[in-house]
């Protein structure tokens, strides 16, 4: 956690640093408990392997949706 926090703060522009850290906090403190709830419910009913598969599928679908909604500009490196 310390390395991630350090990397986020050192690689973010000064004017966006607070926003970057707040999004990181939202993802970690807000979304992780929801994912844990989902994983626990799926694992209880179908097993741990199914919970991992559902979680991975959710991540892939989210990334594809973000990519379709907001494509990466051609000038990005």
Tab-separated table of C-alpha atoms in Angstrom:
chain	number	residue	atom	x	y	z
A	1	UNK	CA	0.000	0.000	0.000
A	2	UNK	CA	2.854	2.383	0.757
A	3	UNK	CA	4.498	1.767	-2.609
A	4	UNK	CA	1.236	2.303	-4.491
A	5	UNK	CA	0.551	5.504	-2.568
A	6	UNK	CA	4.068	6.774	-3.251
A	7	UNK	CA	3.866	5.928	-6.955
A	8	UNK	CA	0.488	7.622	-7.296
A	9	UNK	CA	1.685	10.790	-5.617
A	10	UNK	CA	5.011	11.038	-7.433
A	11	UNK	CA	3.603	10.305	-10.888
A	12	UNK	CA	0.579	12.615	-10.585
A	13	UNK	CA	0.757	16.287	-11.527
A	14	UNK	CA	0.584	18.610	-8.512
A	15	UNK	CA	-2.781	20.019	-9.550
A	16	UNK	CA	-4.364	16.523	-9.767
A	17	UNK	CA	-2.699	14.798	-6.818
A	18	UNK	CA	-5.669	15.153	-4.457
A	19	UNK	CA	-8.097	13.839	-7.046
A	20	UNK	CA	-5.902	10.857	-7.851
A	21	UNK	CA	-5.562	9.916	-4.183
A	22	UNK	CA	-9.296	10.352	-3.606
A	23	UNK	CA	-10.107	8.006	-6.514
A	24	UNK	CA	-7.624	5.484	-5.138
A	25	UNK	CA	-9.259	5.732	-1.705
A	26	UNK	CA	-12.713	5.326	-3.260
A	27	UNK	CA	-11.599	2.233	-5.132
A	28	UNK	CA	-9.882	0.687	-2.127
A	29	UNK	CA	-12.288	1.645	0.675
A	30	UNK	CA	-15.519	1.686	-1.313
A	31	UNK	CA	-15.351	-0.947	-4.008
A	32	UNK	CA	-13.250	-3.673	-2.370
A	33	UNK	CA	-15.889	-4.402	0.310
A	34	UNK	CA	-18.531	-4.727	-2.416
A	35	UNK	CA	-16.306	-7.160	-4.313
A	36	UNK	CA	-15.746	-9.133	-1.126
A	37	UNK	CA	-19.492	-9.351	-0.581
A	38	UNK	CA	-20.005	-10.614	-4.122
A	39	UNK	CA	-17.153	-13.110	-3.866
A	40	UNK	CA	-18.406	-14.441	-0.554
A	41	UNK	CA	-21.937	-14.927	-1.848
A	42	UNK	CA	-20.781	-16.702	-5.005
A	43	UNK	CA	-18.224	-18.824	-3.113
A	44	UNK	CA	-20.813	-19.926	-0.552
A	45	UNK	CA	-23.204	-21.089	-3.224
A	46	UNK	CA	-20.909	-22.323	-6.024
A	47	UNK	CA	-17.402	-22.613	-4.552
A	48	UNK	CA	-14.189	-20.616	-4.526
A	49	UNK	CA	-13.253	-21.340	-8.151
A	50	UNK	CA	-16.563	-19.934	-9.375
A	51	UNK	CA	-16.087	-16.836	-7.219
A	52	UNK	CA	-12.672	-16.207	-8.753
A	53	UNK	CA	-14.057	-16.731	-12.253
A	54	UNK	CA	-16.966	-14.336	-11.679
A	55	UNK	CA	-14.607	-11.714	-10.240
A	56	UNK	CA	-12.188	-12.030	-13.160
A	57	UNK	CA	-15.048	-11.864	-15.657
A	58	UNK	CA	-16.315	-8.717	-13.947
A	59	UNK	CA	-12.903	-7.080	-14.228
A	60	UNK	CA	-12.599	-7.990	-17.913
A	61	UNK	CA	-16.106	-6.694	-18.681
A	62	UNK	CA	-15.412	-3.459	-16.825
A	63	UNK	CA	-12.157	-2.892	-18.715
A	64	UNK	CA	-13.829	-3.616	-22.060
A	65	UNK	CA	-16.678	-1.252	-21.245
A	66	UNK	CA	-14.274	1.529	-20.295
A	67	UNK	CA	-12.282	0.913	-23.472
A	68	UNK	CA	-15.423	1.097	-25.641
A	69	UNK	CA	-16.847	4.152	-23.918
A	70	UNK	CA	-13.581	6.088	-23.795
A	71	UNK	CA	-11.024	4.812	-26.307
A	72	UNK	CA	-7.342	5.487	-25.690
A	73	UNK	CA	-6.149	8.389	-27.883
A	74	UNK	CA	-3.730	7.459	-30.672
A	75	UNK	CA	-1.130	9.920	-29.320
A	76	UNK	CA	-0.966	8.236	-25.884
A	77	UNK	CA	2.304	6.496	-25.143
